[in-house]
Amino acid sequence: LNKPVKNVILLIGDGMGLAQASAGMYANHNTLTIFNLKNIGLIKTFSLSDFITDSAASGTAYATGEKTKNGCIGVDSLGNKLPNMTEILSPLGYATGIVTTDKITGATPSAFYAHQIKRNMTKEILEDLVNTKALFIAGSSVKDFEKNNTEKLDALKKKNFKVLHDYKNLPLSMEAEKIALICDDMNAKFISEGRNPNYLKETTSQAIKFLSNKSKKGFFLMVEGGKIDWACHSNDAATAFHEVADMDEAVRVAYEFYSQHPEETLIVVTDDHERGG
């Protein structure tokens, strides 16, 4: 690129190492948008405390530029807060957003808005979510709020978020100041268990549209294919392949936007660690 970019779309396949991406390509008729991107590189994903990172430390590294210990969300090894991308860019006039197929309180998405010493501090992470600088947040699920802090849904509304539970209502909500898509339980599942295969690509598309209209300066969007990791935890290869292909649909949506704005848009597709056996 000959000039600084305005828009950055970071797509993270949770647990999607080279094995998952390659196998997902072969299972998807030997094609993925991921492998059509112009440049490719390799990274090592160790954390500050362990040779094998977890999603919390890795997500924090991506969100803040600083390594931390496994289990830490948006804090350094001593528990000091690290400013993340949404907090850094929002005061500069950029619109920011977070989309995931995992819980919105999952380790990777929460690294882009929260600051807690343990990834399982869900109640505290929900407190941070209410105060996020992001204008668009999407993930599952309503049950997570019901179990931990139901009133936080009302708190989001008081922060001028339009709270939705069905991604199909997003096109009708583009005039809102902020959007929080907190999915129902069905869209918290694997595709093989009933999650709508259009959820991630449509939500990504609407997030890009929403954010690009919110700021002339540009936007930052993090999109996570969060269920690849969970499938690999169970060594469920078929489900992992479906989830890789699903994330690739979001990559395709991002690439279509890039094709319309090539001089001012950067797409980064990566994983946070490899998972499986």
XYZ file of C-alpha atoms in Angstrom:
277
model
C 0.000 0.000 0.000
C 1.205 3.486 -0.843
C -0.589 5.265 1.982
C -1.817 4.505 5.502
C -4.941 2.374 5.614
C -8.228 3.645 7.025
C -9.946 0.323 7.691
C -8.538 -2.792 9.357
C -10.427 -6.077 9.519
C -8.721 -8.640 11.754
C -10.138 -12.163 11.412
C -9.024 -14.709 14.020
C -9.687 -18.417 13.678
C -9.512 -19.627 17.260
C -7.338 -22.744 17.266
C -6.974 -22.625 13.480
C -3.363 -23.562 12.800
C -1.980 -24.685 9.463
C -3.455 -28.168 9.922
C -6.990 -26.876 10.438
C -6.781 -24.318 7.640
C -5.314 -26.794 5.156
C -7.713 -29.603 6.032
C -10.606 -27.149 5.953
C -9.573 -26.167 2.436
C -9.419 -29.760 1.214
C -12.802 -30.505 2.804
C -14.232 -27.403 1.111
C -13.585 -28.635 -2.441
C -9.947 -27.507 -2.319
C -10.763 -23.817 -2.047
C -10.834 -21.137 0.663
C -10.719 -17.365 0.312
C -8.025 -17.407 2.993
C -5.596 -19.003 0.563
C -6.356 -16.442 -2.151
C -4.960 -13.566 -0.107
C -1.823 -11.931 -1.474
C 0.666 -12.357 1.370
C 1.308 -15.137 3.865
C 3.503 -15.353 6.928
C 4.106 -17.489 9.996
C 4.045 -16.460 13.657
C 4.962 -18.086 16.953
C 2.202 -17.777 19.527
C 3.860 -18.508 22.889
C 2.738 -16.487 25.890
C 4.791 -14.782 28.561
C 4.283 -17.706 30.949
C 3.969 -20.766 28.703
C 5.393 -22.229 25.507
C 1.774 -23.068 24.590
C -0.404 -19.972 24.793
C -4.095 -19.920 25.574
C -6.664 -17.674 23.882
C -6.592 -15.128 26.700
C -2.867 -14.375 26.463
C -2.869 -14.604 22.678
C -5.955 -12.424 22.296
C -4.376 -9.880 24.629
C -1.222 -9.852 22.496
C -3.259 -9.116 19.379
C -5.475 -6.554 21.093
C -2.752 -4.649 22.964
C 0.596 -5.483 21.380
C 1.893 -6.855 24.689
C 2.488 -10.446 25.768
C 1.016 -11.604 29.072
C 0.503 -14.743 31.143
C -1.956 -17.464 30.207
C -5.404 -16.688 31.555
C -4.960 -12.902 31.622
C -7.405 -10.676 29.754
C -6.139 -7.231 28.795
C -3.663 -6.972 31.663
C 0.069 -7.539 31.973
C 1.675 -10.196 34.147
C 1.314 -7.913 37.205
C -2.351 -7.192 36.565
C -1.872 -3.699 35.157
C -4.381 -2.693 32.479
C -3.159 -2.695 28.889
C -5.019 -0.405 26.463
C -6.601 -2.417 23.670
C -7.368 -1.585 20.049
C -10.917 -0.403 20.664
C -9.754 1.869 23.509
C -6.798 3.223 21.528
C -8.629 3.901 18.274
C -12.027 5.133 19.479
C -10.736 8.408 21.010
C -8.939 9.060 17.707
C -12.247 9.031 15.864
C -12.247 5.498 14.463
C -15.310 3.276 14.764
C -14.567 -0.117 16.325
C -16.372 -3.440 16.525
C -16.139 -7.032 17.755
C -17.857 -10.085 16.231
C -17.575 -13.716 17.346
C -19.305 -17.087 17.053
C -18.241 -17.729 20.659
C -19.588 -16.130 23.814
C -19.070 -12.389 23.781
C -17.321 -12.985 27.133
C -14.983 -15.557 25.567
C -11.253 -15.021 25.945
C -10.539 -13.731 22.447
C -13.331 -11.157 22.077
C -13.043 -9.979 25.686
C -9.344 -9.203 25.141
C -10.557 -6.386 22.885
C -12.601 -4.680 25.611
C -11.906 -6.155 29.072
C -9.213 -6.033 31.744
C -9.275 -8.968 34.185
C -6.588 -11.183 35.679
C -8.545 -14.394 35.008
C -10.463 -15.318 31.889
C -13.192 -17.028 33.927
C -14.178 -13.809 35.739
C -17.332 -13.589 33.653
C -19.254 -11.197 35.909
C -16.359 -8.753 35.915
C -15.871 -9.143 32.162
C -19.554 -8.262 31.666
C -18.938 -5.105 33.701
C -16.179 -4.211 31.255
C -18.433 -5.005 28.300
C -20.932 -2.381 29.402
C -18.148 0.215 29.285
C -16.656 -0.896 25.963
C -15.577 1.732 23.465
C -16.718 -0.522 20.611
C -19.827 0.613 18.744
C -20.746 -2.831 17.423
C -20.525 -6.045 19.450
C -21.899 -9.445 18.474
C -21.646 -12.854 20.097
C -23.510 -15.346 22.231
C -25.401 -15.766 24.294
C -28.368 -14.563 26.294
C -27.857 -17.528 28.636
C -24.430 -16.169 29.555
C -26.092 -13.010 30.836
C -28.900 -14.927 32.546
C -26.375 -17.063 34.406
C -24.033 -14.268 35.436
C -25.550 -10.792 35.272
C -28.940 -10.312 33.621
C -29.081 -6.619 34.470
C -26.103 -5.980 32.197
C -28.419 -6.241 29.201
C -30.327 -3.270 30.611
C -27.039 -1.554 31.376
C -26.038 -1.893 27.719
C -29.307 -0.252 26.703
C -28.610 2.620 29.085
C -25.265 3.041 27.294
C -27.244 3.629 24.085
C -26.761 0.146 22.666
C -29.636 -1.240 20.653
C -29.738 -4.800 22.009
C -30.729 -7.503 19.522
C -30.989 -11.278 19.821
C -31.413 -12.224 16.159
C -28.837 -11.276 13.524
C -31.630 -11.073 10.930
C -32.768 -7.828 12.593
C -29.439 -6.099 11.973
C -30.417 -4.480 8.633
C -33.279 -2.723 10.428
C -30.949 -1.304 13.090
C -28.302 0.507 11.045
C -29.450 3.913 12.305
C -28.756 2.999 15.939
C -25.958 4.754 17.827
C -24.510 1.419 18.963
C -25.468 -2.216 18.414
C -25.133 -5.200 20.752
C -26.161 -8.482 19.135
C -26.408 -10.957 22.012
C -27.525 -14.129 20.273
C -30.047 -16.658 21.425
C -28.882 -20.119 22.441
C -29.292 -21.626 18.973
C -26.674 -19.327 17.467
C -24.284 -20.196 20.276
C -23.973 -23.749 18.936
C -21.835 -25.378 16.266
C -23.192 -25.236 12.726
C -23.563 -29.023 12.938
C -25.845 -28.497 15.966
C -28.057 -25.877 14.362
C -26.288 -22.511 14.240
C -27.427 -20.696 11.124
C -24.606 -20.915 8.542
C -25.376 -17.336 7.545
C -24.844 -15.929 11.042
C -21.136 -15.091 10.882
C -20.949 -13.853 7.306
C -24.136 -11.762 7.603
C -23.122 -10.302 10.958
C -19.677 -9.480 9.582
C -21.248 -7.831 6.556
C -23.589 -5.729 8.687
C -20.771 -4.809 11.082
C -18.655 -3.529 8.194
C -21.586 -1.547 6.829
C -22.421 -0.106 10.259
C -18.860 0.867 11.166
C -17.952 2.284 7.754
C -20.938 4.627 8.053
C -20.037 5.707 11.588
C -16.703 7.355 10.884
C -15.132 9.043 7.880
C -11.753 8.378 9.483
C -12.121 4.614 9.234
C -12.837 1.572 11.367
C -11.336 -1.453 13.115
C -13.246 -4.724 13.252
C -12.201 -7.979 14.912
C -14.053 -11.090 13.729
C -13.528 -14.437 15.457
C -14.381 -17.897 14.227
C -14.537 -19.110 17.806
C -15.899 -22.624 17.401
C -12.929 -24.087 15.496
C -11.105 -24.330 18.804
C -14.000 -26.031 20.577
C -14.298 -28.645 17.842
C -10.582 -29.347 18.087
C -10.796 -29.700 21.871
C -12.933 -32.757 21.134
C -10.785 -33.873 18.171
C -13.965 -33.555 16.091
C -12.409 -33.102 12.663
C -15.617 -32.851 10.644
C -17.012 -30.092 12.844
C -13.688 -28.251 12.732
C -13.733 -28.350 8.929
C -17.260 -26.907 8.852
C -16.253 -24.128 11.239
C -13.157 -23.263 9.165
C -15.330 -23.019 6.048
C -17.810 -20.877 7.982
C -15.096 -18.445 9.045
C -13.873 -18.351 5.462
C -17.270 -16.989 4.461
C -16.580 -14.027 6.760
C -13.164 -13.641 5.136
C -14.894 -13.567 1.748
C -17.219 -10.794 2.947
C -14.223 -8.800 4.192
C -12.409 -9.386 0.912
C -15.399 -8.107 -1.065
C -15.257 -4.880 0.958
C -11.503 -4.698 0.385
C -12.043 -5.110 -3.360
C -14.217 -1.999 -3.329
C -11.750 -0.023 -1.160
C -8.326 -1.573 -1.892
C -6.200 1.498 -1.217
C -7.562 2.093 2.259
C -8.358 -1.363 3.663
C -6.158 -4.017 5.286
C -7.343 -7.565 5.962
C -5.388 -9.733 8.399
C -6.388 -13.396 8.792
C -4.687 -15.353 11.545
C -5.182 -17.777 14.403
C -4.420 -17.324 18.073
C -2.886 -20.778 18.522
C -3.143 -24.261 17.067
C -5.421 -26.797 18.733
C -5.892 -30.499 18.257
C -4.226 -33.854 18.172
